[in-house]
């Protein structure tokens, strides 16, 4: 197991605390005196060190973003990707399982989309929905589920990933009930957002407490030193973006501090070749 010392100082501030298992124990808004890192500076660092990660092709990074509807998962991932190299960054979104996804084990649909060495991948929702949303909206016969087995499978799956060179950053966007209500109303009022609204949002709102209780249990059961959860205040999107961007920048700098060592002989051969290719 990795020591918690591997978690940077800024990231540690938002790391899940096993003695505080309820999301109500964590803020949804920041105190006025909290000094946030500059978002633009963090995005610049993400862009630079993600390119180093891609150049080295030795490690992989998986960012998991979870939270209730309207918590800002899409916009957070778009922001994190601002200066990334698209050759080495991909984002995937997971809804309710259907078709082949239901006929396979619950990890099948995410396994195919994991980052390769050098890649950074973001999941908007993830395999964790199989231990949260499926408890509220099952896709199999309710009596067929064994939730303790699913929690164990997730821990073992994520431990395997870390042992094979993938770093995980798991974010829970902590949204208050009042802000959740305000954002749902905003979807109704703005045509640009209205298309996102459907019947599942109504059911999701009515079962918000149930979903959150299951999420609390799942986070506590799948938080490990190897794959920790970060509980990020979600009521103000700019604040959430600044916090997560700083966590991500810090982690990338640990993973790929340098570009690969250049090959002096190859560089010299290029210089000779180009020098001899000048116009007469």
PDB file of N, CA, C and O in Angstrom, residues 10-17 20 22-23 25-30 36 63-68 71-73 76 80 169-176 183 219 228-248:
ATOM      1  N   UNK A  10      -1.817  19.784  -0.844  1.00  0.00           N
ATOM      2  CA  UNK A  10      -3.091  20.362  -1.256  1.00  0.00           C
ATOM      3  C   UNK A  10      -4.161  19.282  -1.389  1.00  0.00           C
ATOM      4  O   UNK A  10      -5.288  19.438  -0.920  1.00  0.00           O
ATOM      5  N   UNK A  11      -3.803  18.156  -1.982  1.00  0.00           N
ATOM      6  CA  UNK A  11      -4.763  17.078  -2.151  1.00  0.00           C
ATOM      7  C   UNK A  11      -5.214  16.521  -0.804  1.00  0.00           C
ATOM      8  O   UNK A  11      -6.397  16.214  -0.610  1.00  0.00           O
ATOM      9  N   UNK A  12      -4.282  16.425   0.139  1.00  0.00           N
ATOM     10  CA  UNK A  12      -4.620  15.849   1.439  1.00  0.00           C
ATOM     11  C   UNK A  12      -5.707  16.647   2.146  1.00  0.00           C
ATOM     12  O   UNK A  12      -6.510  16.097   2.910  1.00  0.00           O
ATOM     13  N   UNK A  13      -5.759  17.928   1.862  1.00  0.00           N
ATOM     14  CA  UNK A  13      -6.759  18.788   2.513  1.00  0.00           C
ATOM     15  C   UNK A  13      -8.185  18.349   2.181  1.00  0.00           C
ATOM     16  O   UNK A  13      -9.105  18.529   2.977  1.00  0.00           O
ATOM     17  N   UNK A  14      -8.369  17.752   0.982  1.00  0.00           N
ATOM     18  CA  UNK A  14      -9.712  17.384   0.522  1.00  0.00           C
ATOM     19  C   UNK A  14      -9.941  15.880   0.551  1.00  0.00           C
ATOM     20  O   UNK A  14     -11.005  15.406   0.148  1.00  0.00           O
ATOM     21  N   UNK A  15      -8.961  15.137   1.049  1.00  0.00           N
ATOM     22  CA  UNK A  15      -9.054  13.684   1.041  1.00  0.00           C
ATOM     23  C   UNK A  15     -10.135  13.197   2.015  1.00  0.00           C
ATOM     24  O   UNK A  15     -10.319  13.761   3.103  1.00  0.00           O
ATOM     25  N   UNK A  16     -10.839  12.168   1.611  1.00  0.00           N
ATOM     26  CA  UNK A  16     -11.868  11.564   2.456  1.00  0.00           C
ATOM     27  C   UNK A  16     -11.266  11.116   3.776  1.00  0.00           C
ATOM     28  O   UNK A  16     -10.176  10.548   3.827  1.00  0.00           O
ATOM     29  N   UNK A  17     -11.982  11.384   4.848  1.00  0.00           N
ATOM     30  CA  UNK A  17     -11.561  11.035   6.199  1.00  0.00           C
ATOM     31  C   UNK A  17     -12.459   9.896   6.689  1.00  0.00           C
ATOM     32  O   UNK A  17     -13.677  10.055   6.777  1.00  0.00           O
ATOM     33  N   UNK A  20     -15.123  10.518   9.156  1.00  0.00           N
ATOM     34  CA  UNK A  20     -16.266  11.365   8.758  1.00  0.00           C
ATOM     35  C   UNK A  20     -16.882  10.743   7.509  1.00  0.00           C
ATOM     36  O   UNK A  20     -16.474  11.034   6.403  1.00  0.00           O
ATOM     37  N   UNK A  22     -20.162  10.736   6.475  1.00  0.00           N
ATOM     38  CA  UNK A  22     -21.330  11.382   5.876  1.00  0.00           C
ATOM     39  C   UNK A  22     -20.897  12.595   5.066  1.00  0.00           C
ATOM     40  O   UNK A  22     -20.040  13.375   5.502  1.00  0.00           O
ATOM     41  N   UNK A  23     -21.489  12.786   3.882  1.00  0.00           N
ATOM     42  CA  UNK A  23     -21.162  13.955   3.076  1.00  0.00           C
ATOM     43  C   UNK A  23     -21.531  15.251   3.789  1.00  0.00           C
ATOM     44  O   UNK A  23     -20.950  16.300   3.500  1.00  0.00           O
ATOM     45  N   UNK A  25     -20.709  15.967   6.617  1.00  0.00           N
ATOM     46  CA  UNK A  25     -19.542  16.335   7.429  1.00  0.00           C
ATOM     47  C   UNK A  25     -18.519  17.142   6.633  1.00  0.00           C
ATOM     48  O   UNK A  25     -17.526  17.599   7.195  1.00  0.00           O
ATOM     49  N   UNK A  26     -18.762  17.292   5.331  1.00  0.00           N
ATOM     50  CA  UNK A  26     -17.841  18.002   4.445  1.00  0.00           C
ATOM     51  C   UNK A  26     -18.545  19.226   3.872  1.00  0.00           C
ATOM     52  O   UNK A  26     -19.757  19.217   3.648  1.00  0.00           O
ATOM     53  N   UNK A  27     -17.796  20.284   3.616  1.00  0.00           N
ATOM     54  CA  UNK A  27     -18.433  21.514   3.121  1.00  0.00           C
ATOM     55  C   UNK A  27     -18.908  21.366   1.678  1.00  0.00           C
ATOM     56  O   UNK A  27     -18.346  20.606   0.886  1.00  0.00           O
ATOM     57  N   UNK A  28     -19.954  22.096   1.365  1.00  0.00           N
ATOM     58  CA  UNK A  28     -20.375  22.253  -0.031  1.00  0.00           C
ATOM     59  C   UNK A  28     -19.975  23.637  -0.543  1.00  0.00           C
ATOM     60  O   UNK A  28     -19.979  23.875  -1.746  1.00  0.00           O
ATOM     61  N   UNK A  29     -19.639  24.517   0.384  1.00  0.00           N
ATOM     62  CA  UNK A  29     -19.146  25.858   0.068  1.00  0.00           C
ATOM     63  C   UNK A  29     -17.840  26.092   0.803  1.00  0.00           C
ATOM     64  O   UNK A  29     -17.634  25.577   1.906  1.00  0.00           O
ATOM     65  N   UNK A  30     -16.968  26.877   0.223  1.00  0.00           N
ATOM     66  CA  UNK A  30     -15.702  27.204   0.866  1.00  0.00           C
ATOM     67  C   UNK A  30     -15.853  28.375   1.818  1.00  0.00           C
ATOM     68  O   UNK A  30     -16.657  29.282   1.585  1.00  0.00           O
ATOM     69  N   UNK A  36      -7.491  29.880  -2.654  1.00  0.00           N
ATOM     70  CA  UNK A  36      -7.460  28.875  -3.711  1.00  0.00           C
ATOM     71  C   UNK A  36      -6.292  29.123  -4.671  1.00  0.00           C
ATOM     72  O   UNK A  36      -5.978  30.264  -4.994  1.00  0.00           O
ATOM     73  N   UNK A  63      -8.892   9.717 -13.958  1.00  0.00           N
ATOM     74  CA  UNK A  63      -9.643  10.656 -13.124  1.00  0.00           C
ATOM     75  C   UNK A  63     -11.104  10.221 -13.130  1.00  0.00           C
ATOM     76  O   UNK A  63     -11.718  10.108 -14.199  1.00  0.00           O
ATOM     77  N   UNK A  64     -11.651   9.955 -11.968  1.00  0.00           N
ATOM     78  CA  UNK A  64     -13.050   9.556 -11.834  1.00  0.00           C
ATOM     79  C   UNK A  64     -13.813  10.704 -11.186  1.00  0.00           C
ATOM     80  O   UNK A  64     -13.444  11.164 -10.100  1.00  0.00           O
ATOM     81  N   UNK A  65     -14.848  11.181 -11.864  1.00  0.00           N
ATOM     82  CA  UNK A  65     -15.650  12.283 -11.341  1.00  0.00           C
ATOM     83  C   UNK A  65     -17.065  11.782 -11.088  1.00  0.00           C
ATOM     84  O   UNK A  65     -17.763  11.362 -12.016  1.00  0.00           O
ATOM     85  N   UNK A  66     -17.452  11.797  -9.851  1.00  0.00           N
ATOM     86  CA  UNK A  66     -18.787  11.344  -9.440  1.00  0.00           C
ATOM     87  C   UNK A  66     -19.510  12.485  -8.724  1.00  0.00           C
ATOM     88  O   UNK A  66     -18.885  13.388  -8.189  1.00  0.00           O
ATOM     89  N   UNK A  67     -20.817  12.391  -8.688  1.00  0.00           N
ATOM     90  CA  UNK A  67     -21.629  13.382  -7.996  1.00  0.00           C
ATOM     91  C   UNK A  67     -23.046  13.298  -8.499  1.00  0.00           C
ATOM     92  O   UNK A  67     -23.329  12.654  -9.513  1.00  0.00           O
ATOM     93  N   UNK A  68     -23.969  13.948  -7.804  1.00  0.00           N
ATOM     94  CA  UNK A  68     -25.369  13.915  -8.250  1.00  0.00           C
ATOM     95  C   UNK A  68     -25.557  14.655  -9.568  1.00  0.00           C
ATOM     96  O   UNK A  68     -24.646  15.368 -10.031  1.00  0.00           O
ATOM     97  N   UNK A  71     -24.150  18.374 -10.778  1.00  0.00           N
ATOM     98  CA  UNK A  71     -23.029  18.746  -9.909  1.00  0.00           C
ATOM     99  C   UNK A  71     -21.857  19.337 -10.680  1.00  0.00           C
ATOM    100  O   UNK A  71     -20.883  19.774 -10.067  1.00  0.00           O
ATOM    101  N   UNK A  72     -21.921  19.340 -12.017  1.00  0.00           N
ATOM    102  CA  UNK A  72     -20.876  19.987 -12.803  1.00  0.00           C
ATOM    103  C   UNK A  72     -19.785  19.062 -13.296  1.00  0.00           C
ATOM    104  O   UNK A  72     -18.667  19.504 -13.568  1.00  0.00           O
ATOM    105  N   UNK A  73     -20.107  17.787 -13.445  1.00  0.00           N
ATOM    106  CA  UNK A  73     -19.088  16.814 -13.867  1.00  0.00           C
ATOM    107  C   UNK A  73     -18.581  17.116 -15.277  1.00  0.00           C
ATOM    108  O   UNK A  73     -17.373  17.118 -15.531  1.00  0.00           O
ATOM    109  N   UNK A  76     -16.508  20.370 -15.425  1.00  0.00           N
ATOM    110  CA  UNK A  76     -15.224  20.182 -14.749  1.00  0.00           C
ATOM    111  C   UNK A  76     -14.233  19.477 -15.672  1.00  0.00           C
ATOM    112  O   UNK A  76     -13.082  19.919 -15.816  1.00  0.00           O
ATOM    113  N   UNK A  80     -10.625  20.835 -17.146  1.00  0.00           N
ATOM    114  CA  UNK A  80      -9.349  20.154 -16.917  1.00  0.00           C
ATOM    115  C   UNK A  80      -8.629  19.864 -18.229  1.00  0.00           C
ATOM    116  O   UNK A  80      -7.401  19.796 -18.270  1.00  0.00           O
ATOM    117  N   UNK A 169      -7.368   9.227  -9.430  1.00  0.00           N
ATOM    118  CA  UNK A 169      -7.859  10.376  -8.678  1.00  0.00           C
ATOM    119  C   UNK A 169      -9.380  10.299  -8.707  1.00  0.00           C
ATOM    120  O   UNK A 169      -9.987  10.396  -9.773  1.00  0.00           O
ATOM    121  N   UNK A 170      -9.993  10.104  -7.543  1.00  0.00           N
ATOM    122  CA  UNK A 170     -11.446   9.910  -7.476  1.00  0.00           C
ATOM    123  C   UNK A 170     -12.080  11.120  -6.777  1.00  0.00           C
ATOM    124  O   UNK A 170     -11.768  11.392  -5.611  1.00  0.00           O
ATOM    125  N   UNK A 171     -12.938  11.808  -7.509  1.00  0.00           N
ATOM    126  CA  UNK A 171     -13.541  13.048  -7.028  1.00  0.00           C
ATOM    127  C   UNK A 171     -15.027  12.849  -6.772  1.00  0.00           C
ATOM    128  O   UNK A 171     -15.758  12.360  -7.647  1.00  0.00           O
ATOM    129  N   UNK A 172     -15.486  13.244  -5.592  1.00  0.00           N
ATOM    130  CA  UNK A 172     -16.926  13.351  -5.324  1.00  0.00           C
ATOM    131  C   UNK A 172     -17.257  14.839  -5.196  1.00  0.00           C
ATOM    132  O   UNK A 172     -16.703  15.534  -4.337  1.00  0.00           O
ATOM    133  N   UNK A 173     -18.128  15.337  -6.078  1.00  0.00           N
ATOM    134  CA  UNK A 173     -18.560  16.736  -6.026  1.00  0.00           C
ATOM    135  C   UNK A 173     -19.714  16.850  -5.044  1.00  0.00           C
ATOM    136  O   UNK A 173     -20.809  16.332  -5.291  1.00  0.00           O
ATOM    137  N   UNK A 174     -19.448  17.508  -3.936  1.00  0.00           N
ATOM    138  CA  UNK A 174     -20.395  17.564  -2.818  1.00  0.00           C
ATOM    139  C   UNK A 174     -21.348  18.734  -3.001  1.00  0.00           C
ATOM    140  O   UNK A 174     -20.969  19.896  -2.819  1.00  0.00           O
ATOM    141  N   UNK A 175     -22.575  18.433  -3.377  1.00  0.00           N
ATOM    142  CA  UNK A 175     -23.566  19.445  -3.743  1.00  0.00           C
ATOM    143  C   UNK A 175     -24.662  19.506  -2.689  1.00  0.00           C
ATOM    144  O   UNK A 175     -25.215  18.480  -2.295  1.00  0.00           O
ATOM    145  N   UNK A 176     -24.998  20.723  -2.236  1.00  0.00           N
ATOM    146  CA  UNK A 176     -26.068  20.876  -1.259  1.00  0.00           C
ATOM    147  C   UNK A 176     -27.426  20.691  -1.920  1.00  0.00           C
ATOM    148  O   UNK A 176     -27.589  20.835  -3.139  1.00  0.00           O
ATOM    149  N   UNK A 183     -30.068  24.396  -9.601  1.00  0.00           N
ATOM    150  CA  UNK A 183     -29.534  24.020 -10.912  1.00  0.00           C
ATOM    151  C   UNK A 183     -30.564  23.272 -11.751  1.00  0.00           C
ATOM    152  O   UNK A 183     -30.594  23.425 -12.976  1.00  0.00           O
ATOM    153  N   UNK A 219     -18.346   5.223  -1.099  1.00  0.00           N
ATOM    154  CA  UNK A 219     -17.096   5.967  -0.959  1.00  0.00           C
ATOM    155  C   UNK A 219     -16.294   5.426   0.223  1.00  0.00           C
ATOM    156  O   UNK A 219     -15.081   5.182   0.118  1.00  0.00           O
ATOM    157  N   UNK A 228      -7.511   6.898  -3.332  1.00  0.00           N
ATOM    158  CA  UNK A 228      -8.299   7.681  -2.372  1.00  0.00           C
ATOM    159  C   UNK A 228      -9.413   8.477  -3.051  1.00  0.00           C
ATOM    160  O   UNK A 228      -9.349   8.805  -4.236  1.00  0.00           O
ATOM    161  N   UNK A 229     -10.414   8.798  -2.267  1.00  0.00           N
ATOM    162  CA  UNK A 229     -11.479   9.707  -2.685  1.00  0.00           C
ATOM    163  C   UNK A 229     -11.184  11.113  -2.167  1.00  0.00           C
ATOM    164  O   UNK A 229     -10.640  11.281  -1.071  1.00  0.00           O
ATOM    165  N   UNK A 230     -11.570  12.115  -2.960  1.00  0.00           N
ATOM    166  CA  UNK A 230     -11.497  13.518  -2.547  1.00  0.00           C
ATOM    167  C   UNK A 230     -12.916  14.088  -2.558  1.00  0.00           C
ATOM    168  O   UNK A 230     -13.632  13.964  -3.561  1.00  0.00           O
ATOM    169  N   UNK A 231     -13.310  14.670  -1.447  1.00  0.00           N
ATOM    170  CA  UNK A 231     -14.655  15.247  -1.320  1.00  0.00           C
ATOM    171  C   UNK A 231     -14.520  16.746  -1.541  1.00  0.00           C
ATOM    172  O   UNK A 231     -13.990  17.474  -0.691  1.00  0.00           O
ATOM    173  N   UNK A 232     -14.989  17.218  -2.685  1.00  0.00           N
ATOM    174  CA  UNK A 232     -14.750  18.589  -3.132  1.00  0.00           C
ATOM    175  C   UNK A 232     -16.022  19.415  -3.021  1.00  0.00           C
ATOM    176  O   UNK A 232     -17.077  18.985  -3.508  1.00  0.00           O
ATOM    177  N   UNK A 233     -15.974  20.571  -2.385  1.00  0.00           N
ATOM    178  CA  UNK A 233     -17.167  21.437  -2.312  1.00  0.00           C
ATOM    179  C   UNK A 233     -17.674  21.760  -3.714  1.00  0.00           C
ATOM    180  O   UNK A 233     -16.925  22.272  -4.550  1.00  0.00           O
ATOM    181  N   UNK A 234     -18.961  21.476  -3.969  1.00  0.00           N
ATOM    182  CA  UNK A 234     -19.475  21.584  -5.321  1.00  0.00           C
ATOM    183  C   UNK A 234     -20.465  22.695  -5.585  1.00  0.00           C
ATOM    184  O   UNK A 234     -20.923  22.853  -6.720  1.00  0.00           O
ATOM    185  N   UNK A 235     -20.792  23.502  -4.572  1.00  0.00           N
ATOM    186  CA  UNK A 235     -21.845  24.507  -4.770  1.00  0.00           C
ATOM    187  C   UNK A 235     -21.414  25.669  -5.659  1.00  0.00           C
ATOM    188  O   UNK A 235     -22.260  26.354  -6.220  1.00  0.00           O
ATOM    189  N   UNK A 236     -20.108  25.905  -5.764  1.00  0.00           N
ATOM    190  CA  UNK A 236     -19.614  26.947  -6.656  1.00  0.00           C
ATOM    191  C   UNK A 236     -18.656  26.295  -7.655  1.00  0.00           C
ATOM    192  O   UNK A 236     -17.562  25.877  -7.306  1.00  0.00           O
ATOM    193  N   UNK A 237     -19.094  26.219  -8.899  1.00  0.00           N
ATOM    194  CA  UNK A 237     -18.303  25.505  -9.905  1.00  0.00           C
ATOM    195  C   UNK A 237     -16.887  26.056 -10.053  1.00  0.00           C
ATOM    196  O   UNK A 237     -15.937  25.277 -10.180  1.00  0.00           O
ATOM    197  N   UNK A 238     -16.684  27.386 -10.065  1.00  0.00           N
ATOM    198  CA  UNK A 238     -15.302  27.878 -10.185  1.00  0.00           C
ATOM    199  C   UNK A 238     -14.398  27.392  -9.061  1.00  0.00           C
ATOM    200  O   UNK A 238     -13.221  27.099  -9.284  1.00  0.00           O
ATOM    201  N   UNK A 239     -14.942  27.291  -7.844  1.00  0.00           N
ATOM    202  CA  UNK A 239     -14.147  26.807  -6.721  1.00  0.00           C
ATOM    203  C   UNK A 239     -13.809  25.322  -6.900  1.00  0.00           C
ATOM    204  O   UNK A 239     -12.667  24.901  -6.681  1.00  0.00           O
ATOM    205  N   UNK A 240     -14.806  24.521  -7.287  1.00  0.00           N
ATOM    206  CA  UNK A 240     -14.564  23.092  -7.495  1.00  0.00           C
ATOM    207  C   UNK A 240     -13.515  22.876  -8.574  1.00  0.00           C
ATOM    208  O   UNK A 240     -12.620  22.026  -8.434  1.00  0.00           O
ATOM    209  N   UNK A 241     -13.596  23.649  -9.648  1.00  0.00           N
ATOM    210  CA  UNK A 241     -12.625  23.499 -10.737  1.00  0.00           C
ATOM    211  C   UNK A 241     -11.221  23.853 -10.274  1.00  0.00           C
ATOM    212  O   UNK A 241     -10.250  23.169 -10.616  1.00  0.00           O
ATOM    213  N   UNK A 242     -11.098  24.912  -9.485  1.00  0.00           N
ATOM    214  CA  UNK A 242      -9.782  25.317  -9.000  1.00  0.00           C
ATOM    215  C   UNK A 242      -9.183  24.257  -8.085  1.00  0.00           C
ATOM    216  O   UNK A 242      -7.979  23.966  -8.152  1.00  0.00           O
ATOM    217  N   UNK A 243     -10.010  23.671  -7.221  1.00  0.00           N
ATOM    218  CA  UNK A 243      -9.519  22.646  -6.293  1.00  0.00           C
ATOM    219  C   UNK A 243      -9.059  21.410  -7.055  1.00  0.00           C
ATOM    220  O   UNK A 243      -7.943  20.908  -6.860  1.00  0.00           O
ATOM    221  N   UNK A 244      -9.907  20.905  -7.950  1.00  0.00           N
ATOM    222  CA  UNK A 244      -9.566  19.673  -8.665  1.00  0.00           C
ATOM    223  C   UNK A 244      -8.383  19.904  -9.603  1.00  0.00           C
ATOM    224  O   UNK A 244      -7.498  19.042  -9.720  1.00  0.00           O
ATOM    225  N   UNK A 245      -8.337  21.042 -10.258  1.00  0.00           N
ATOM    226  CA  UNK A 245      -7.208  21.334 -11.146  1.00  0.00           C
ATOM    227  C   UNK A 245      -5.901  21.346 -10.367  1.00  0.00           C
ATOM    228  O   UNK A 245      -4.870  20.851 -10.852  1.00  0.00           O
ATOM    229  N   UNK A 246      -5.910  21.888  -9.167  1.00  0.00           N
ATOM    230  CA  UNK A 246      -4.695  21.917  -8.347  1.00  0.00           C
ATOM    231  C   UNK A 246      -4.292  20.512  -7.924  1.00  0.00           C
ATOM    232  O   UNK A 246      -3.096  20.166  -7.917  1.00  0.00           O
ATOM    233  N   UNK A 247      -5.273  19.682  -7.551  1.00  0.00           N
ATOM    234  CA  UNK A 247      -4.983  18.286  -7.194  1.00  0.00           C
ATOM    235  C   UNK A 247      -4.369  17.562  -8.384  1.00  0.00           C
ATOM    236  O   UNK A 247      -3.365  16.850  -8.261  1.00  0.00           O
ATOM    237  N   UNK A 248      -4.974  17.744  -9.563  1.00  0.00           N
ATOM    238  CA  UNK A 248      -4.500  17.057 -10.759  1.00  0.00           C
ATOM    239  C   UNK A 248      -3.105  17.530 -11.163  1.00  0.00           C
ATOM    240  O   UNK A 248      -2.232  16.719 -11.506  1.00  0.00           O
TER     241      UNK A 248
END
